[in-house]
Amino acid sequence: MSIAKGPVAPGNAGSPACSRQENGTGRRQIMLKVVDLYKSFGGIQALAGVSFTVEKQSITGLIGPNGSGKSTCFNVISGFYSKDGGEVYFEGQKIGNLKPFEIARGGIGRTFQIAEAPEKMTVVENLLLAPKDQTGEKIFNVFFKGTKIKQETGEFLKKIDEVLNLVQLNHLRNEYAGNLSGGQRKLLSLARILLFDPDLILLDEPTAGVNPTLINDLVEAIQRLRDERGKTILLVEHNMRVISRICDKVIVLDSGIKIAEGTPKEIQNNEKVLEAYLSGSSKKQLFHEDTGS
Amino acid sequence: MAFVNFLVYLAIMMGIYGILSLSLNLQYGFTGLANFGQVGFFCLGAYITTIITLTFGLPFILGLIISMVVAGLFGYVIAIPTADLKEDYWAIVTLASAEIVRMFFLNEDWVVGGGVYRGGAFGVGGIPQPLKSYFSAQSYPFFYFMIVLICLIATYLIINKLTRSPYGIVLKSIREGEDRLAQAMGKDVKRFRLKTMAVGGMFGGLAGCLWAHYYGFISPRQFLPLETFIVWAMVIVGGKGNNKGAILGAVIIIIFYHSTRYLKDYIPVEEVTLASLRMVAIGILIVLVMLFMKEGIIKEKKPVY
Ligand SMILES: Nc1ncnc2c1ncn2[C@@H]1O[C@H](COP(=O)(O)OP(=O)(O)OP(=O)(O)O)[C@@H](O)[C@H]1O
Ligand SMILES: [Mg+2]
């Protein structure tokens, strides 16, 4: 178990301790379990009792109209916002009260909807930040373990090359991140999370502002993360084509409430979902255009 | 000869302030910590070494080490309540802690014993100068300059090594990312801030120690918040986020500060007016640099991989 300080959840019914076993449908183990999550900002109820699970080695989509609470959900899971109520379990452990960096070290990595791009750090520096538990992060080691640090950095740089090729940012490797375009920043944050290498990856609109051909590459890369490297992904995305192409399961939020859950197909034909997205005439049109099916 | 003495004096000041400037540059230039209490570390270093060498009669080297350790600890401790807060709070808390240090030595005159005066507002005199007896009065400043220079070079090498390491990359991400980025990458931002305040504080203490043994006399009046302003001017003018810039800034501001001394030979102003004119001059210099060289004279270096 990777999270250091989290107390173990009680093993009563419905707790992750019990859901770790294979359930009736023969599906995978549960990695993340969100139970009855509440969060409000002043008068706005951003999350009003949201519960869902994310299975190991799956890609789960989290969709919903603007302002439905998706990013808030990410922020609560990753510890950046404190929750008003409910609990989050990761690999069976309560993580609801841990600090963001503890959750990150425990194995949950995330990207931000508005991509972080430190103005005065180059693309490579951004990526050198990512690997966990680096020898050179300790002052003592900086002065007394120089060779080990050098060797580590060399290895990181090799991986960075691979990842930069994937997101097609290699030509900008020594550019300040502050000079990247919006889409390039998105790609950089995706690259960063790949190097950070968490077990559970929360991606907040990774393809927003990215050009269509590159989106295809990214989608394939995300799929490979699941299939070849056994990663689990929770994905916020407005692009329905992406959602229906790669998600094993989709959760739909509206006004802080889960209104539907199911396979991409099931979701597309769900009246409630269509209602939420388009209160009015041209309901089905949007979906069907987007899925391209 | 008088002019040569003055030059050596200037060089020593440049060295001591260069150390202060490097230290602030680590905290502000690289980590984004708005330390408005740099003079607090300076003051603490000066007093601690005085207590060690004068009151207890221990050797200079012990005074140097202990003043660094105490100032470093002080930096760590004052950062604890603020480590999770935004820049404005840092400014206030650090400013206040520097004043607390100064007030402490102003009011608690029992702390420092021995010497010509006994602490408090009178200051403390007779602080021993290391290896003084081996040199003539004329040549000692040259020797002391060598000590300062060695300390400056060591400070530069250490801080430069830190800022170029993976540790330094985390510091930069804290500076740029408002915590979010570093936290999301699993870095314990609070710890990094505390450690950086401690390391910066250590070198602030070193500068204070060198100052005390150079003058041989210290008093709380030497450690007014204005000193912090001067160090900030050095970092901003020289180039924040660049260690060579921090030293260059110290050199420039010290020249600026002391050249006004000769102004009275050219324009009819009184000594007192001149003292305040110095600050005006430094203010103008900062404004000019901000207008025409936003990032300071030497820009932050972009590492190429
Ligand atoms: N830090 C905050 N302070 C105040 N209100 C907030 C904050 N964060 C989110 N909200 C509010 O909570 C609601 C949900 O926002 P959230 O960002 O979770 O939506 P979202 O589903 O991610 O939308 P989008 O698809 O547009 O990104 C919104 O009404 C928003 O205004
Ligand atoms: Mg959002």
XYZ file of C-alpha atoms and ligand atoms in Angstrom:
630
model
C 0.000 0.000 0.000
C 1.537 3.192 -1.084
C -0.135 5.957 0.896
C 1.828 6.489 4.027
C -0.443 8.005 6.598
C -3.970 7.052 5.615
C -5.898 5.012 8.146
C -7.249 1.746 6.796
C -10.934 1.778 6.034
C -13.172 -0.356 8.225
C -13.940 -3.651 6.614
C -17.703 -3.432 6.757
C -20.024 -3.947 3.833
C -19.577 -1.545 0.963
C -16.126 -0.535 2.080
C -13.217 -0.914 -0.283
C -11.820 -3.708 1.851
C -14.639 -5.821 0.590
C -14.801 -4.454 -2.901
C -11.203 -5.426 -3.533
C -12.368 -8.921 -4.260
C -13.799 -9.633 -7.637
C -17.416 -8.667 -7.691
C -20.310 -10.569 -9.205
C -19.792 -9.488 -12.766
C -16.230 -10.686 -12.755
C -14.822 -7.215 -13.170
C -11.606 -5.734 -11.927
C -10.787 -4.584 -8.445
C -11.768 -1.134 -7.281
C -8.999 1.395 -7.077
C -10.809 4.590 -6.192
C -14.050 4.860 -4.335
C -15.792 8.164 -3.802
C -18.595 8.079 -1.276
C -21.243 10.754 -0.893
C -18.972 13.687 -1.573
C -20.189 17.186 -0.720
C -18.579 20.492 -1.493
C -20.049 23.951 -1.660
C -18.657 27.374 -2.394
C -20.784 29.916 -0.605
C -24.220 29.364 -2.042
C -23.070 27.115 -4.882
C -23.387 23.414 -4.241
C -20.608 22.142 -6.482
C -20.876 18.544 -5.276
C -24.083 17.350 -3.687
C -23.514 13.772 -2.643
C -21.489 12.235 -5.442
C -20.539 8.567 -5.227
C -18.761 6.430 -7.761
C -15.988 3.922 -8.147
C -13.083 3.591 -10.504
C -11.861 0.129 -11.334
C -8.250 -0.841 -11.626
C -6.760 -0.728 -15.097
C -9.761 0.970 -16.552
C -10.471 4.284 -18.189
C -13.401 5.986 -16.569
C -14.901 9.100 -18.073
C -16.309 11.884 -15.941
C -18.531 14.104 -18.015
C -21.179 16.745 -17.550
C -22.043 20.265 -18.634
C -19.912 23.267 -17.681
C -20.028 23.904 -13.964
C -21.409 20.482 -13.126
C -18.647 19.795 -10.588
C -16.130 17.682 -12.468
C -13.058 19.742 -11.684
C -14.235 20.237 -8.123
C -14.456 16.484 -7.817
C -10.838 16.190 -8.997
C -9.755 18.870 -6.583
C -11.360 17.105 -3.650
C -9.954 13.697 -4.592
C -6.461 15.109 -4.971
C -6.702 17.037 -1.731
C -6.546 20.549 -3.147
C -10.020 21.350 -1.825
C -11.225 20.190 1.555
C -14.493 18.323 1.367
C -17.621 19.290 3.278
C -18.758 15.701 3.618
C -18.215 12.177 2.358
C -15.026 10.187 1.980
C -12.529 9.176 -0.632
C -10.887 5.755 -0.560
C -7.820 4.925 -2.590
C -6.770 1.288 -2.633
C -8.917 0.778 0.422
C -7.458 3.632 2.463
C -9.168 6.826 3.483
C -7.385 9.711 1.859
C -9.936 12.433 2.443
C -7.833 14.322 4.962
C -4.396 13.994 3.440
C -2.497 16.897 1.978
C -2.214 17.178 -1.802
C 1.444 16.190 -1.885
C 0.794 13.132 0.287
C -1.966 12.009 -2.032
C 0.290 12.582 -5.022
C 3.098 10.572 -3.462
C 0.609 7.884 -2.598
C -0.059 7.264 -6.257
C -2.715 9.666 -7.507
C -1.453 12.066 -10.122
C -3.468 14.793 -11.736
C -3.406 17.475 -14.355
C -5.188 20.787 -14.072
C -7.876 22.048 -16.387
C -5.967 25.286 -16.805
C -2.561 23.809 -17.412
C 0.204 24.886 -15.102
C 3.062 26.308 -17.073
C 5.699 27.898 -14.908
C 6.726 30.994 -16.779
C 10.428 30.808 -16.004
C 11.048 27.087 -16.204
C 11.930 25.405 -19.442
C 9.989 22.464 -20.788
C 12.738 20.065 -19.695
C 12.924 21.609 -16.221
C 9.189 21.128 -15.933
C 9.642 17.481 -16.658
C 12.682 17.080 -14.416
C 10.420 18.191 -11.607
C 8.145 15.220 -12.106
C 9.976 12.071 -10.937
C 9.236 11.113 -7.350
C 11.767 10.819 -4.527
C 14.739 12.201 -6.381
C 18.071 11.930 -4.636
C 18.854 15.536 -5.462
C 15.807 16.910 -3.687
C 17.637 16.677 -0.378
C 20.170 19.380 0.432
C 22.607 16.918 1.974
C 22.562 14.768 -1.152
C 23.146 17.754 -3.418
C 26.570 18.128 -1.850
C 27.461 14.545 -1.063
C 25.798 12.351 -3.666
C 26.648 14.248 -6.819
C 27.386 11.209 -8.961
C 24.124 9.492 -8.063
C 22.206 12.674 -8.900
C 23.998 12.970 -12.233
C 23.193 9.414 -13.100
C 19.540 9.850 -12.120
C 19.229 13.019 -14.149
C 20.699 11.176 -17.118
C 18.036 8.496 -16.835
C 15.276 11.076 -16.438
C 16.480 12.915 -19.520
C 16.228 9.722 -21.564
C 12.631 9.218 -20.459
C 11.914 12.889 -21.042
C 13.046 12.475 -24.652
C 10.569 9.658 -25.178
C 7.688 11.536 -23.640
C 8.500 14.722 -25.512
C 8.424 12.800 -28.758
C 5.027 11.433 -27.851
C 3.516 14.860 -27.225
C 5.552 16.387 -30.043
C 7.197 19.064 -27.968
C 10.800 18.007 -28.488
C 11.587 21.057 -30.600
C 10.598 23.266 -27.660
C 12.546 21.419 -25.003
C 14.595 24.417 -23.940
C 11.827 26.962 -24.313
C 10.302 28.572 -21.253
C 6.936 26.998 -20.516
C 5.515 30.496 -20.193
C 6.061 30.914 -23.928
C 4.029 27.844 -24.898
C 0.573 28.097 -26.407
C -2.498 26.911 -24.535
C -2.589 23.578 -26.320
C 1.143 23.052 -25.872
C 0.752 23.672 -22.148
C -1.866 20.952 -22.044
C 0.558 18.613 -23.750
C 3.288 19.583 -21.333
C 1.123 18.783 -18.336
C 0.265 15.444 -19.867
C 3.962 14.768 -20.387
C 4.656 15.750 -16.794
C 2.087 13.377 -15.424
C 3.502 10.551 -17.551
C 6.910 11.110 -15.978
C 5.415 11.431 -12.532
C 4.042 7.966 -13.207
C 1.175 7.587 -10.719
C -1.004 4.474 -10.484
C -4.182 6.479 -10.835
C -4.144 9.360 -13.279
C -6.740 12.115 -13.143
C -6.807 14.000 -16.420
C -8.820 17.218 -16.577
C -9.637 17.848 -20.227
C -6.292 16.687 -21.625
C -7.288 17.252 -25.226
C -8.880 20.686 -24.904
C -7.177 22.956 -27.402
C -5.096 20.177 -28.918
C -5.232 19.690 -32.683
C -7.253 16.709 -33.981
C -4.402 14.605 -35.347
C -2.499 14.911 -32.119
C -5.649 14.090 -30.164
C -5.612 10.713 -31.875
C -2.062 10.087 -30.723
C -2.914 11.129 -27.199
C -5.960 8.912 -27.084
C -3.836 5.992 -28.201
C -1.228 6.866 -25.631
C -3.827 6.939 -22.872
C -5.117 3.575 -24.026
C -1.616 2.165 -23.975
C -1.182 3.424 -20.420
C -4.057 1.234 -19.433
C -3.338 -1.772 -21.609
C 0.443 -1.988 -21.479
C 1.313 -0.358 -18.224
C -1.705 -1.243 -16.132
C -2.561 2.316 -15.214
C -5.963 3.483 -14.110
C -7.355 6.664 -15.592
C -10.158 8.997 -14.611
C -10.799 11.367 -17.437
C -12.749 14.612 -17.593
C -13.448 15.381 -21.216
C -15.969 17.301 -23.268
C -14.984 15.596 -26.490
C -17.525 12.800 -26.812
C -15.598 11.144 -29.595
C -12.724 10.630 -27.213
C -15.018 9.486 -24.425
C -16.801 6.883 -26.479
C -13.597 5.657 -28.037
C -11.632 4.863 -24.925
C -13.815 4.808 -21.832
C -14.801 1.555 -20.180
C -17.305 3.400 -18.069
C -18.717 6.900 -18.007
C -20.050 8.857 -15.050
C -22.258 11.845 -15.751
C -22.549 14.775 -13.367
C -25.058 17.578 -13.473
C -25.217 20.343 -10.888
C -23.121 18.349 -8.470
C -25.213 15.203 -8.720
C -24.459 11.962 -10.530
C -27.272 11.542 -13.003
C -26.068 8.519 -14.897
C -23.412 5.861 -15.100
C -22.711 3.209 -17.686
C -20.877 2.311 -20.837
C -20.429 5.096 -23.392
C -23.231 3.553 -25.469
C -25.649 3.469 -22.571
C -24.847 7.044 -21.683
C -25.426 8.334 -25.161
C -28.942 7.049 -25.188
C -29.786 8.102 -21.666
C -32.639 10.648 -21.661
C -31.453 12.326 -18.465
C -28.015 12.884 -19.899
C -29.343 14.404 -23.079
C -31.640 16.543 -20.984
C -28.746 17.817 -18.926
C -26.631 18.696 -21.919
C -29.302 20.322 -24.001
C -32.415 21.514 -22.395
C -34.373 21.819 -25.625
C -34.694 20.887 -29.234
C -31.631 19.509 -30.939
C -30.771 16.996 -28.214
C -29.474 13.994 -30.000
C -27.788 15.903 -32.726
C -24.845 17.023 -30.628
C -24.070 13.628 -29.303
C -24.330 11.819 -32.509
C -22.258 14.306 -34.397
C -19.597 14.092 -31.790
C -19.364 10.357 -31.451
C -18.967 10.053 -35.180
C -20.655 6.672 -35.065
C 46.832 55.786 1.150
C 43.536 56.961 2.546
C 41.929 56.224 -0.764
C 43.332 52.690 -0.814
C 41.920 52.137 2.657
C 38.594 53.346 1.434
C 38.727 50.915 -1.465
C 39.477 47.998 0.840
C 36.611 49.093 3.035
C 34.332 49.163 -0.020
C 35.503 45.726 -1.086
C 34.765 44.314 2.356
C 31.297 45.856 2.308
C 30.684 44.427 -1.154
C 31.663 41.000 0.103
C 29.472 41.122 3.187
C 26.483 42.532 1.326
C 27.165 40.135 -1.522
C 26.566 37.294 0.922
C 23.337 38.934 2.123
C 22.257 39.435 -1.451
C 23.011 35.812 -2.433
C 21.033 34.647 0.555
C 18.001 36.782 -0.306
C 18.313 35.714 -3.902
C 17.961 32.079 -2.868
C 14.825 32.913 -0.902
C 13.220 35.500 -3.132
C 14.890 35.128 -6.515
C 14.610 31.356 -6.713
C 11.831 30.415 -4.312
C 9.641 33.505 -4.417
C 9.715 33.955 -0.654
C 9.234 37.626 0.143
C 11.696 37.885 3.010
C 11.462 41.434 4.283
C 13.461 40.626 7.366
C 16.880 39.872 5.951
C 18.438 42.301 8.405
C 17.144 40.105 11.241
C 19.548 37.317 10.268
C 22.305 39.845 9.828
C 21.658 41.249 13.297
C 21.396 37.827 14.873
C 24.667 36.678 13.324
C 26.439 39.806 14.550
C 25.187 39.466 18.107
C 25.650 35.730 18.402
C 29.259 35.839 17.309
C 29.835 38.736 19.702
C 28.435 36.694 22.565
C 30.547 33.693 21.591
C 33.831 35.502 21.060
C 33.540 38.423 23.458
C 31.412 37.219 26.347
C 32.685 33.651 26.305
C 36.070 34.373 24.794
C 35.837 31.519 22.293
C 37.608 31.590 18.917
C 36.283 33.406 15.847
C 35.666 30.207 13.926
C 33.240 29.026 16.615
C 31.508 32.388 16.555
C 31.129 32.046 12.815
C 29.730 28.531 12.935
C 27.369 29.147 15.832
C 26.027 32.403 14.436
C 25.249 30.592 11.183
C 23.513 27.761 12.997
C 21.436 30.067 15.184
C 20.436 32.328 12.297
C 19.537 29.256 10.253
C 17.355 27.890 13.021
C 15.751 31.280 13.376
C 14.901 31.277 9.669
C 13.349 27.837 10.005
C 11.279 28.817 13.030
C 9.879 32.083 11.686
C 8.847 30.274 8.529
C 6.738 27.719 10.379
C 3.610 29.855 10.885
C 3.803 31.347 7.383
C 4.868 28.410 5.294
C 1.386 27.830 3.917
C 0.536 31.464 3.386
C 0.771 33.868 0.481
C 3.515 36.346 -0.234
C 2.026 39.342 1.618
C 1.974 37.450 4.877
C 5.576 36.443 4.413
C 6.537 40.060 4.022
C 4.799 41.054 7.237
C 5.980 38.161 9.358
C 9.605 38.392 8.265
C 9.644 42.167 8.685
C 8.260 41.784 12.182
C 10.679 39.026 13.172
C 13.658 41.130 12.180
C 12.358 43.923 14.374
C 11.837 41.468 17.216
C 15.489 40.435 16.992
C 16.613 44.040 17.031
C 14.284 44.984 19.915
C 15.514 42.009 21.866
C 19.130 43.113 21.726
C 18.090 46.713 22.298
C 16.278 45.934 25.508
C 18.000 42.893 26.945
C 21.370 44.323 27.796
C 22.339 41.401 30.006
C 22.730 39.152 26.961
C 26.077 40.511 25.911
C 28.781 41.005 28.499
C 32.354 42.279 28.283
C 33.888 44.718 25.861
C 33.762 48.469 25.963
C 30.026 48.950 26.306
C 27.525 46.614 27.858
C 24.903 45.895 25.245
C 21.513 47.546 24.928
C 21.165 50.801 23.076
C 24.830 51.621 23.736
C 25.945 48.788 21.540
C 28.871 46.504 22.154
C 32.452 47.415 21.421
C 35.749 45.634 21.591
C 34.658 42.670 19.514
C 37.883 40.787 18.807
C 39.226 40.683 15.267
C 40.568 37.313 14.182
C 44.394 37.026 14.012
C 44.687 40.765 14.527
C 48.024 40.504 16.323
C 49.751 39.052 13.269
C 49.119 42.146 11.172
C 49.824 45.850 11.293
C 46.889 48.225 11.482
C 47.576 49.087 7.855
C 47.636 45.579 6.480
C 44.881 44.012 8.591
C 41.987 45.206 6.371
C 43.607 43.422 3.432
C 43.711 40.225 5.432
C 40.142 40.666 6.564
C 39.118 41.227 2.995
C 40.595 37.812 2.171
C 38.434 36.216 4.866
C 35.350 37.958 3.490
C 36.244 36.975 -0.052
C 36.642 33.333 0.887
C 33.251 33.411 2.627
C 31.657 35.101 -0.374
C 33.067 32.537 -2.789
C 31.972 29.671 -0.565
C 28.476 31.137 -0.290
C 28.306 31.584 -4.042
C 29.454 28.025 -4.729
C 27.051 26.494 -2.224
C 23.992 28.487 -3.269
C 24.808 28.055 -6.931
C 25.090 24.307 -6.512
C 21.757 24.210 -4.705
C 19.891 26.294 -7.220
C 21.124 24.144 -10.096
C 20.198 20.870 -8.469
C 16.881 19.012 -8.462
C 16.296 20.822 -5.167
C 16.580 24.096 -7.078
C 14.077 22.944 -9.678
C 11.547 22.310 -6.920
C 12.241 25.800 -5.550
C 11.566 27.322 -8.943
C 8.335 25.400 -9.278
C 7.252 26.763 -5.900
C 8.085 30.252 -7.102
C 6.148 29.846 -10.334
C 3.338 27.520 -9.576
C 1.635 28.975 -6.518
C 2.166 25.643 -4.798
C -0.241 23.755 -7.004
C 2.249 22.351 -9.419
C 4.837 21.283 -6.864
C 2.166 19.747 -4.634
C 0.669 17.843 -7.541
C 4.144 16.434 -8.188
C 4.280 15.165 -4.618
C 6.651 17.769 -3.240
C 6.242 18.808 0.377
C 6.193 22.509 -0.404
C 6.136 23.571 3.221
C 9.323 21.670 4.011
C 11.101 23.126 1.024
C 10.160 26.604 2.165
C 11.331 25.989 5.713
C 14.632 24.563 4.553
C 15.203 27.422 2.170
C 14.553 29.968 4.894
C 17.012 28.095 7.072
C 19.751 27.990 4.435
C 19.198 31.634 3.555
C 19.179 32.518 7.245
C 22.510 30.749 7.748
C 24.224 32.923 5.207
C 22.501 36.027 6.559
C 24.037 35.076 9.905
C 27.431 34.594 8.282
C 27.274 38.124 6.880
C 26.365 39.466 10.321
C 29.288 37.651 11.889
C 31.725 39.094 9.354
C 30.284 42.540 9.916
C 30.663 42.394 13.697
C 34.297 41.315 13.597
C 35.145 43.896 10.992
C 33.709 46.883 12.821
C 34.475 45.630 16.279
C 31.397 47.462 17.419
C 27.728 46.651 16.937
C 24.562 48.344 18.070
C 20.876 47.772 17.344
C 20.850 50.967 15.354
C 22.912 49.308 12.614
C 20.146 46.806 11.954
C 17.186 48.934 10.974
C 14.682 47.655 8.372
C 16.346 50.002 5.894
C 19.210 47.499 5.587
C 16.759 44.933 4.263
C 15.651 47.431 1.653
C 19.245 47.868 0.525
C 19.669 44.115 0.099
C 16.442 43.940 -1.899
C 17.760 46.703 -4.120
C 20.859 44.586 -4.748
C 18.859 41.545 -5.805
C 16.485 43.493 -8.017
C 19.145 45.614 -9.686
C 21.607 42.767 -10.139
C 19.046 40.309 -11.426
C 16.845 38.054 -9.364
C 17.279 34.379 -9.967
C 20.885 34.833 -10.968
C 23.642 34.372 -8.413
C 26.211 36.373 -10.325
C 23.604 39.092 -10.630
C 23.094 39.104 -6.873
C 26.795 39.789 -6.342
C 26.899 42.385 -9.111
C 23.910 44.086 -7.513
C 25.772 44.274 -4.217
C 28.799 45.794 -5.933
C 26.716 48.408 -7.733
C 24.581 49.417 -4.781
C 27.605 49.671 -2.474
C 29.362 51.928 -4.979
C 26.207 53.969 -5.391
C 25.700 54.215 -1.662
C 29.225 55.318 -0.854
C 29.921 57.508 -3.842
C 27.275 59.899 -2.571
C 29.775 60.574 0.190
C 31.846 62.590 -2.278
C 28.858 64.406 -3.641
C 29.225 67.134 -1.077
C 32.447 68.163 -2.764
C 30.514 69.007 -5.885
C 27.098 70.163 -4.790
C 26.365 72.240 -1.699
C 24.393 69.848 0.530
C 24.754 69.037 4.187
C 25.823 65.627 5.487
C 22.356 64.923 6.872
C 20.561 65.714 3.657
C 23.070 63.579 1.864
C 22.219 60.522 3.933
C 18.614 60.678 2.832
C 19.616 61.519 -0.718
C 21.424 58.183 -0.851
C 18.165 56.348 -0.408
C 16.506 58.508 -3.010
C 19.333 57.678 -5.386
C 18.943 53.950 -4.786
C 15.200 54.319 -5.264
C 15.736 56.001 -8.603
C 18.185 53.301 -9.632
C 15.596 50.612 -8.863
C 12.952 52.450 -10.878
C 15.329 52.808 -13.827
C 16.245 49.149 -13.741
C 12.595 48.139 -13.522
C 11.779 50.340 -16.495
C 14.602 49.368 -18.800
C 15.856 46.016 -17.540
C 12.885 44.387 -15.944
C 14.774 41.295 -14.940
C 17.802 43.122 -13.615
C 21.218 43.626 -15.129
C 22.001 39.917 -15.454
C 18.955 37.896 -16.393
C 18.097 34.560 -14.875
C 20.043 31.888 -16.691
C 18.072 29.468 -18.797
C 19.423 25.959 -18.295
C 19.868 24.051 -21.526
C 19.498 20.280 -21.539
N -12.666 27.781 -6.099
C -13.972 27.999 -6.320
N -14.603 29.020 -5.711
C -15.907 29.244 -5.913
N -16.671 28.507 -6.724
C -16.108 27.478 -7.353
C -14.723 27.164 -7.190
N -14.430 26.083 -7.926
C -15.582 25.735 -8.537
N -16.582 26.560 -8.195
C -17.979 26.479 -8.640
O -18.384 25.151 -8.534
C -19.169 24.761 -9.663
C -18.544 23.557 -10.301
O -17.328 23.946 -10.920
P -16.343 22.943 -11.611
O -15.107 23.679 -11.930
O -16.215 21.746 -10.775
O -17.130 22.601 -12.939
P -16.709 21.663 -14.138
O -17.681 20.549 -14.186
O -15.296 21.299 -14.066
O -16.971 22.620 -15.386
P -16.144 22.788 -16.758
O -16.598 21.719 -17.673
O -16.573 24.123 -17.258
O -14.706 22.738 -16.440
C -19.238 25.975 -10.560
O -20.492 26.593 -10.360
C -18.129 26.856 -10.082
O -18.496 28.193 -10.214
Mg -13.651 21.740 -15.103
